Amino acid sequence: MNVNEVSFANAQPMQTRVMKYGKAAPELAATANISAYNIANAFDGLIGIAVIDSFFGASVSPFAAAIPL
């Protein structure tokens, strides 16, 4: 099981939980997980830029993805 499978596996329980507690504003609650994933994607881009702009350059970008944060 890889990281992608784990991230897709937790999306449904997270969405169910958000919808359970967001009954007063279901449309706003439905966008919470999507917003969280978009914020995570933005941070991924910032980390990628920092790695490429570092002393080591773009040649270490495959190795930087393997480092747990």
Short mmCIF file of the C-alpha atoms (twelve columns), coordinates in Angstrom:
data_MODEL
# 
_entry.id   MODEL 
# 
loop_
_atom_site.group_PDB 
_atom_site.id 
_atom_site.type_symbol 
_atom_site.label_atom_id 
_atom_site.label_alt_id 
_atom_site.label_comp_id 
_atom_site.label_asym_id 
_atom_site.label_seq_id 
_atom_site.Cartn_x 
_atom_site.Cartn_y 
_atom_site.Cartn_z 
_atom_site.pdbx_PDB_model_num 
ATOM 1  C CA . MET A 1  0.000   0.000  0.000  1 
ATOM 2  C CA . ASN A 2  1.536   3.300  -1.027 1 
ATOM 3  C CA . VAL A 3  0.939   6.885  0.075  1 
ATOM 4  C CA . ASN A 4  -1.594  7.584  -2.677 1 
ATOM 5  C CA . GLU A 5  -3.760  4.666  -1.632 1 
ATOM 6  C CA . VAL A 6  -3.699  5.806  1.977  1 
ATOM 7  C CA . SER A 7  -4.617  9.385  1.075  1 
ATOM 8  C CA . PHE A 8  -7.553  8.235  -1.040 1 
ATOM 9  C CA . ALA A 9  -8.655  5.796  1.655  1 
ATOM 10 C CA . ASN A 10 -8.995  8.523  4.275  1 
ATOM 11 C CA . ALA A 11 -10.913 10.980 2.086  1 
ATOM 12 C CA . GLN A 12 -14.322 9.343  2.507  1 
ATOM 13 C CA . PRO A 13 -14.246 9.078  6.330  1 
ATOM 14 C CA . MET A 14 -13.058 12.677 6.550  1 
ATOM 15 C CA . GLN A 15 -15.861 13.879 4.289  1 
ATOM 16 C CA . THR A 16 -18.431 11.895 6.284  1 
ATOM 17 C CA . ARG A 17 -17.223 13.408 9.542  1 
ATOM 18 C CA . VAL A 18 -17.255 16.951 8.165  1 
ATOM 19 C CA . MET A 19 -20.780 16.517 6.810  1 
ATOM 20 C CA . LYS A 20 -21.941 15.063 10.139 1 
ATOM 21 C CA . TYR A 21 -20.853 18.139 12.099 1 
ATOM 22 C CA . GLY A 22 -21.643 20.719 9.424  1 
ATOM 23 C CA . LYS A 23 -25.404 20.314 9.198  1 
ATOM 24 C CA . ALA A 24 -26.097 24.030 9.566  1 
ATOM 25 C CA . ALA A 25 -24.137 24.857 6.404  1 
ATOM 26 C CA . PRO A 26 -23.756 21.687 4.314  1 
ATOM 27 C CA . GLU A 27 -22.375 23.437 1.222  1 
ATOM 28 C CA . LEU A 28 -19.631 25.086 3.259  1 
ATOM 29 C CA . ALA A 29 -18.884 21.811 5.035  1 
ATOM 30 C CA . ALA A 30 -18.627 19.966 1.713  1 
ATOM 31 C CA . THR A 31 -15.853 22.307 0.576  1 
ATOM 32 C CA . ALA A 32 -13.717 21.868 3.719  1 
ATOM 33 C CA . ASN A 33 -11.826 18.758 2.577  1 
ATOM 34 C CA . ILE A 34 -11.297 20.112 -0.917 1 
ATOM 35 C CA . SER A 35 -9.864  23.304 0.551  1 
ATOM 36 C CA . ALA A 36 -7.543  21.315 2.813  1 
ATOM 37 C CA . TYR A 37 -6.230  19.296 -0.124 1 
ATOM 38 C CA . ASN A 38 -5.666  22.478 -2.147 1 
ATOM 39 C CA . ILE A 39 -3.717  24.033 0.733  1 
ATOM 40 C CA . ALA A 40 -1.604  20.869 0.947  1 
ATOM 41 C CA . ASN A 41 -0.937  21.088 -2.795 1 
ATOM 42 C CA . ALA A 42 0.200   24.695 -2.388 1 
ATOM 43 C CA . PHE A 43 2.635   23.679 0.349  1 
ATOM 44 C CA . ASP A 44 3.918   20.876 -1.867 1 
ATOM 45 C CA . GLY A 45 4.722   23.449 -4.503 1 
ATOM 46 C CA . LEU A 46 6.506   25.667 -2.005 1 
ATOM 47 C CA . ILE A 47 8.581   22.736 -0.770 1 
ATOM 48 C CA . GLY A 48 9.431   21.812 -4.359 1 
ATOM 49 C CA . ILE A 49 10.528  25.342 -5.130 1 
ATOM 50 C CA . ALA A 50 12.670  25.421 -1.992 1 
ATOM 51 C CA . VAL A 51 14.364  22.150 -2.954 1 
ATOM 52 C CA . ILE A 52 15.035  23.209 -6.543 1 
ATOM 53 C CA . ASP A 53 16.262  26.645 -5.438 1 
ATOM 54 C CA . SER A 54 18.596  25.124 -2.839 1 
ATOM 55 C CA . PHE A 55 22.312  24.536 -3.190 1 
ATOM 56 C CA . PHE A 56 21.732  21.015 -4.548 1 
ATOM 57 C CA . GLY A 57 19.367  22.030 -7.351 1 
ATOM 58 C CA . ALA A 58 16.801  20.032 -9.269 1 
ATOM 59 C CA . SER A 59 18.891  16.866 -9.275 1 
ATOM 60 C CA . VAL A 60 17.840  16.047 -5.684 1 
ATOM 61 C CA . SER A 61 14.105  16.545 -6.172 1 
ATOM 62 C CA . PRO A 62 13.354  12.780 -6.435 1 
ATOM 63 C CA . PHE A 63 15.179  12.232 -3.149 1 
ATOM 64 C CA . ALA A 64 13.420  15.116 -1.409 1 
ATOM 65 C CA . ALA A 65 10.075  13.449 -2.076 1 
ATOM 66 C CA . ALA A 66 11.220  10.427 -0.068 1 
ATOM 67 C CA . ILE A 67 12.035  12.440 3.056  1 
ATOM 68 C CA . PRO A 68 9.179   12.347 5.587  1 
ATOM 69 C CA . LEU A 69 8.352   15.736 7.077  1 
# 
